[in-house]
Short mmCIF file of C-alpha atoms in Angstrom, two decimals:
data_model
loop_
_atom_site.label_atom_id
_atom_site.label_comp_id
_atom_site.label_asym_id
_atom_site.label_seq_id
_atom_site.Cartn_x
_atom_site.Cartn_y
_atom_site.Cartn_z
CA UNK A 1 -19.54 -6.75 0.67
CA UNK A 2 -15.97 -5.82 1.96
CA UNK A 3 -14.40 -8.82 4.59
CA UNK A 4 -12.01 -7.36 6.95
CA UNK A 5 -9.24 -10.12 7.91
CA UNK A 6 -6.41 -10.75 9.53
CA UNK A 7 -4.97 -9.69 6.58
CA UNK A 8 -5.58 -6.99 5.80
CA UNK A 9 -6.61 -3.06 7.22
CA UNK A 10 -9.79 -3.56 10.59
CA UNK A 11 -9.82 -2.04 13.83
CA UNK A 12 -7.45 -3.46 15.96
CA UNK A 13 -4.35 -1.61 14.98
CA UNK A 14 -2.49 -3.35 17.91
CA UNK A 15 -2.58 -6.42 16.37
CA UNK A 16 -1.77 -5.47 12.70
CA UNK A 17 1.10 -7.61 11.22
CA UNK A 18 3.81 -5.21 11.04
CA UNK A 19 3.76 -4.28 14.70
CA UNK A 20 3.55 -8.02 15.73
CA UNK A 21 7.03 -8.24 13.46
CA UNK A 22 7.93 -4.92 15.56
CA UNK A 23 7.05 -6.36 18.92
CA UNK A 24 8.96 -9.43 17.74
CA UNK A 25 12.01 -6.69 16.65
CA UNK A 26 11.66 -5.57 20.92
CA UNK A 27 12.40 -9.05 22.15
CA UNK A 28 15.18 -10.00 19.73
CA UNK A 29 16.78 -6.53 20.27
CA UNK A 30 16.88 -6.79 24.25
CA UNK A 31 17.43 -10.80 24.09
CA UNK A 32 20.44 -9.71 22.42
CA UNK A 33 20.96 -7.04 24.90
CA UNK A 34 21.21 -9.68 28.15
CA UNK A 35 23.63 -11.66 26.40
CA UNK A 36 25.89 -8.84 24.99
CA UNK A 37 28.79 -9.14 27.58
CA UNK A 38 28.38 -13.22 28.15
CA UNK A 39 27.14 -14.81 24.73
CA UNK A 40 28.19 -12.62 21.34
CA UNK A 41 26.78 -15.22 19.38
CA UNK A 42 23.27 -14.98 20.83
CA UNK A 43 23.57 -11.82 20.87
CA UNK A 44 24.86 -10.94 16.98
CA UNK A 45 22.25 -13.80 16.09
CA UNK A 46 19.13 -11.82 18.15
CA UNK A 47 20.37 -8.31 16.56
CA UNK A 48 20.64 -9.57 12.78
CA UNK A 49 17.28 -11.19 13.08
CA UNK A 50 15.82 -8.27 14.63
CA UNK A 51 17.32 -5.76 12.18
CA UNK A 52 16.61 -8.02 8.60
CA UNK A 53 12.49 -8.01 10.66
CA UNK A 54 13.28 -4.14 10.19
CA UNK A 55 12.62 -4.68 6.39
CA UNK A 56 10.45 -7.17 7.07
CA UNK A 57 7.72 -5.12 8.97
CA UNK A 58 7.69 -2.28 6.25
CA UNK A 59 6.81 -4.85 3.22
CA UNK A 60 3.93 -6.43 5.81
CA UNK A 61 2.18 -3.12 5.97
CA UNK A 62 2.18 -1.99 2.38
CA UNK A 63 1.51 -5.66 1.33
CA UNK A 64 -1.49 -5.92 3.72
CA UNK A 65 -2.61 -2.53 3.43
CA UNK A 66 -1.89 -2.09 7.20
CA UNK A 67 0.15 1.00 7.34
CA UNK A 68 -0.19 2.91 10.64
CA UNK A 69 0.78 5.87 13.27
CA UNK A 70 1.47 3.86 15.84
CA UNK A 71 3.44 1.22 13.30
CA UNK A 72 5.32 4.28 11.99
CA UNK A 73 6.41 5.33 15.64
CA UNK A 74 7.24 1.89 16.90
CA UNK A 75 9.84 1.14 14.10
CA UNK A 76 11.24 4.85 14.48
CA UNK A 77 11.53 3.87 18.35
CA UNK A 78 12.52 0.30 17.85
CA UNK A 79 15.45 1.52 15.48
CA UNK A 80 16.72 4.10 17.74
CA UNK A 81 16.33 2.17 20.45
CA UNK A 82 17.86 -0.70 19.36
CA UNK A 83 21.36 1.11 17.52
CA UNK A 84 21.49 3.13 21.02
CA UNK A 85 21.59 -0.15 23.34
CA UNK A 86 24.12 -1.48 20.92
CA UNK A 87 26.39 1.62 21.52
CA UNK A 88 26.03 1.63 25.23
CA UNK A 89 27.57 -1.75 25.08
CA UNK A 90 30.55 -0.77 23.22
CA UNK A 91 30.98 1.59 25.16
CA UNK A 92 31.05 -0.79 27.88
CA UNK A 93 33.68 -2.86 25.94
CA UNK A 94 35.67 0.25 24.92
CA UNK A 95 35.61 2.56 27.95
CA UNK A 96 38.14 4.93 25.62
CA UNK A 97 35.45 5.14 23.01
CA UNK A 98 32.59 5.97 25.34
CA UNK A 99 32.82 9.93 24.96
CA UNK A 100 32.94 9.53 21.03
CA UNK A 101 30.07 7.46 21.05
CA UNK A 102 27.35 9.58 23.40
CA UNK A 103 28.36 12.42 21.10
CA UNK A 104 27.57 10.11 17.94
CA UNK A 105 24.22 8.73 20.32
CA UNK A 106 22.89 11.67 20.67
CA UNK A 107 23.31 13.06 17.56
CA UNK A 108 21.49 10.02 16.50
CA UNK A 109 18.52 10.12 18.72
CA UNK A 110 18.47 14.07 18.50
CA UNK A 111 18.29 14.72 14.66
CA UNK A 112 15.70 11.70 14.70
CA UNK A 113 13.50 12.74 17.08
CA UNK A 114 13.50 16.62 15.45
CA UNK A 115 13.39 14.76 12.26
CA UNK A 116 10.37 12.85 13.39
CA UNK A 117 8.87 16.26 14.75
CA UNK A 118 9.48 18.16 11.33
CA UNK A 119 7.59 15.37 9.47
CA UNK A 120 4.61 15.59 11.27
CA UNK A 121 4.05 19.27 11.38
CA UNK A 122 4.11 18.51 7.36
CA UNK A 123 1.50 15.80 7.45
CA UNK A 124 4.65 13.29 6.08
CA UNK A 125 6.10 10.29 6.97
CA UNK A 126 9.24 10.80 8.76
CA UNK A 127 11.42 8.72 5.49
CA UNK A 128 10.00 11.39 3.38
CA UNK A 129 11.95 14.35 2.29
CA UNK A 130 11.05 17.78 3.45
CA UNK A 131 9.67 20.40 1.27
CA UNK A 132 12.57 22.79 2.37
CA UNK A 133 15.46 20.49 1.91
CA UNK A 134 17.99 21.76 0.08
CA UNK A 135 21.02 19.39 0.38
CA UNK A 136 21.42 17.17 -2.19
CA UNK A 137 22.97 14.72 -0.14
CA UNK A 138 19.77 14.69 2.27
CA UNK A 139 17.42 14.81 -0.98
CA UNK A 140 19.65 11.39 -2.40
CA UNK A 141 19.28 9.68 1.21
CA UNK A 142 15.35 10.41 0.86
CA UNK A 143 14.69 9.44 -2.53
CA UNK A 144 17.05 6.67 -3.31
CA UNK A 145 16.22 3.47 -1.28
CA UNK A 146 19.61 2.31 -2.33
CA UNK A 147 20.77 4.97 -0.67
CA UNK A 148 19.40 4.89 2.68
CA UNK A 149 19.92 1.31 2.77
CA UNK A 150 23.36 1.40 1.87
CA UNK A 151 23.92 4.06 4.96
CA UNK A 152 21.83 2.65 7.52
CA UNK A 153 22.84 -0.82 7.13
CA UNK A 154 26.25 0.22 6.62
CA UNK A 155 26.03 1.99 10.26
CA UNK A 156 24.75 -1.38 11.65
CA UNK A 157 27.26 -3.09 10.22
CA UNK A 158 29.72 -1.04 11.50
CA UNK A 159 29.02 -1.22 14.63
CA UNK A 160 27.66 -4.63 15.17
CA UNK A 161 31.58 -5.73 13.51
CA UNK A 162 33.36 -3.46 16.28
CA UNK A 163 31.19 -5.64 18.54
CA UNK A 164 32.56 -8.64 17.25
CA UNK A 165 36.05 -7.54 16.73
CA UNK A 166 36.18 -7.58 20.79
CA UNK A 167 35.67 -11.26 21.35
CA UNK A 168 39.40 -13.37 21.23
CA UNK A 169 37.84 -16.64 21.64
CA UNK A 170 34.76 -18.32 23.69
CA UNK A 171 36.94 -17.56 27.12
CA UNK A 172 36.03 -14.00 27.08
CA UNK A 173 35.91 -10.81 24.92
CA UNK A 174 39.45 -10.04 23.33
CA UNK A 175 38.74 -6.17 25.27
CA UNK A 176 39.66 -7.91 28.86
CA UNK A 177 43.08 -8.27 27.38
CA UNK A 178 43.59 -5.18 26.12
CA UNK A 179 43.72 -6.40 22.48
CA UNK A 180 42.24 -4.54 19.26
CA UNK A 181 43.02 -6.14 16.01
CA UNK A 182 45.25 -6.95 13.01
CA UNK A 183 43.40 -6.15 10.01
CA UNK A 184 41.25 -3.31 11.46
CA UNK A 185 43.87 -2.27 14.24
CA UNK A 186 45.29 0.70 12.99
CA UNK A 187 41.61 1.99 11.84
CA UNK A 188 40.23 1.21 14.84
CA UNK A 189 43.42 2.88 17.17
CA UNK A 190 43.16 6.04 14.74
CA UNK A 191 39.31 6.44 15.94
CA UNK A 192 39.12 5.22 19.27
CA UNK A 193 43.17 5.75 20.85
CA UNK A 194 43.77 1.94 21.54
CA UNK A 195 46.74 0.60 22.38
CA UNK A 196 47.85 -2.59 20.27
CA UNK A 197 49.54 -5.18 21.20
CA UNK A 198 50.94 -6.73 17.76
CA UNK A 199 51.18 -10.44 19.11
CA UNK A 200 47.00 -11.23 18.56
CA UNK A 201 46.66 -13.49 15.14
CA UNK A 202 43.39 -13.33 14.49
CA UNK A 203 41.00 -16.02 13.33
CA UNK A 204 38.64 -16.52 11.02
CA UNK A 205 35.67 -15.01 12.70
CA UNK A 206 36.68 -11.87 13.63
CA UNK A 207 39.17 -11.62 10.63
CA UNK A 208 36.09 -11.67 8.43
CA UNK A 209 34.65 -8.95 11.35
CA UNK A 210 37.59 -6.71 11.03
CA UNK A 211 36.54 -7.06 7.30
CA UNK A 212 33.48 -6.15 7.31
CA UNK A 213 34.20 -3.26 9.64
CA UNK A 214 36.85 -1.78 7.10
CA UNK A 215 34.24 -1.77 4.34
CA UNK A 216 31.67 -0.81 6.39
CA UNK A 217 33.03 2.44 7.46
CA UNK A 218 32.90 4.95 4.31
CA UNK A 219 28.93 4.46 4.59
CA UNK A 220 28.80 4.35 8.39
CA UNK A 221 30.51 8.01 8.22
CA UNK A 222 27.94 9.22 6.02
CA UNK A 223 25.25 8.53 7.67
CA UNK A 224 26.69 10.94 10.32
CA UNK A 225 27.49 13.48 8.18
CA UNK A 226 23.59 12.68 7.04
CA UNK A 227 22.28 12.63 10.80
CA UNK A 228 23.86 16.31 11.10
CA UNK A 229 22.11 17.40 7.99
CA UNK A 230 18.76 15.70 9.24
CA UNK A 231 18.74 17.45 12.74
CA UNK A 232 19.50 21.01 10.19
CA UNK A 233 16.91 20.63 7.83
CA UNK A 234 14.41 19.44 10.90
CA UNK A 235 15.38 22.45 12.67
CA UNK A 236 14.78 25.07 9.42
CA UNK A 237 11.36 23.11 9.25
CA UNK A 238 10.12 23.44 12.73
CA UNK A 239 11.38 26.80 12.75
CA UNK A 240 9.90 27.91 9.28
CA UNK A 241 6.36 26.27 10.67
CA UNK A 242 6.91 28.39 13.88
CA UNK A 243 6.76 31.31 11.78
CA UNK A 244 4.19 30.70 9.77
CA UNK A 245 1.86 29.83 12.73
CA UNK A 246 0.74 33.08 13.86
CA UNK A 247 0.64 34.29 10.51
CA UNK A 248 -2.34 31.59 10.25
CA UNK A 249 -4.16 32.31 13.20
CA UNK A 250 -4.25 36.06 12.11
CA UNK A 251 -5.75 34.93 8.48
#
């Protein structure tokens, strides 16, 4: 006889481990949210957390067997969600940067969400490749975990560093002065039209920010170029299955 537990797959899908991590992923992600403009620290801290939990909840449900719809569409919403918020605050922090980065937010949310819509008139899961892809860019991103990882974290990375780049000291964020970077700077000018002010020496922290951004970038771009293709191939999908539809109901 078969012993449902905690563990393992039963009824209450609610309560299954992976969306307990997700719900956990929620809190962290608007903890960090509230203390964006007042406490970086708290608020890199909360986002880290709540973005290593993003691996975190995937290995939970294949481990325990607990792999559900409603898991599948709160990490799709909890991701979005989450790299969206972060983006609003930049562009909070970097008023010059705030038409760049609606265009880059909704091509984000947009390819996802058609992405997500594609899947499921295929019976997949949306991390799955579609049958009609033909970009071998967008096949690598699907069937490489490297990959994907590499890109999506790199796209974190990128922007959670930008976020960091903006804070001078603990008196305030180094954007109330007017102030960019060294190491970054002329990266960061290029994209966003800032204005330096060459007399900032930067320390340690966001030295090691301005860093990270730098490397960072290469796989932050790609996953751009690989949000474009996604919202493409979703649309060639949906509009393929479109087709086919009536062509069904006549059989």
């Amino acid at each position: 006889m078969h012993v449902k537990t905690f563990f393992g797959p039963h009824e209450k899908v609610l309560w299954y481990v992976p969306n307990l991590i997700g719900y956990l992923r929620v809190a962290l992600v608007l903890y960090a949210f509230v203390n964006a403009l007042q406490r970086p620290k708290l608020c890199l801290s909360a986002y880290v957390i709540a973005f290593v939990c993003d691996e975190l909840d995937g290995r939970a449900a294949r481990t325990f067997r607990q792999c559900s719809a409603f898991g599948a569409v709160l990490d799709m919403a909890t991701d979005r969600v989450s790299t969206a918020g972060l983006m609003v605050v930049l562009a909070a922090m970097l008023p010059t940067a705030a038409p760049l980065l609606a265009i880059l937010l909704s091509l984000d949310v947009g390819a996802h969400w058609l992405r997500t819509a594609a899947a499921q008139s295929q019976g997949k899961h949306h991390k799955q490749a579609s049958t009609v892809a033909s970009n071998g860019l967008l096949k690598l991103y699907y069937r490489s975990r490297i990959f994907m990882g590499y890109c999506c974290v790199s796209a974190e990375v990128t922007y959670l560093a930008l976020y960091a780049m903006q804070w001078k000291d603990a008196q305030g964020p180094r954007y109330q002065a007017g102030i960019v970077g060294d190491m970054a700077g002329q990266a960061v000018s290029w994209i966003f039209q800032q204005k330096r002010t060459g007399a900032f020496q930067a320390e340690l922290g966001t030295s090691l920010a301005e860093g990270m951004f730098m490397l960072a970038l290469p796989g932050w771009a790609l996953k751009q170029v690989i949000n474009l293709l996604q919202g493409l191939d979703a649309a060639v999908v949906l509009g393929s299955e479109s087709q086919n539809a009536p062509n069904r109901k006549a059989s």
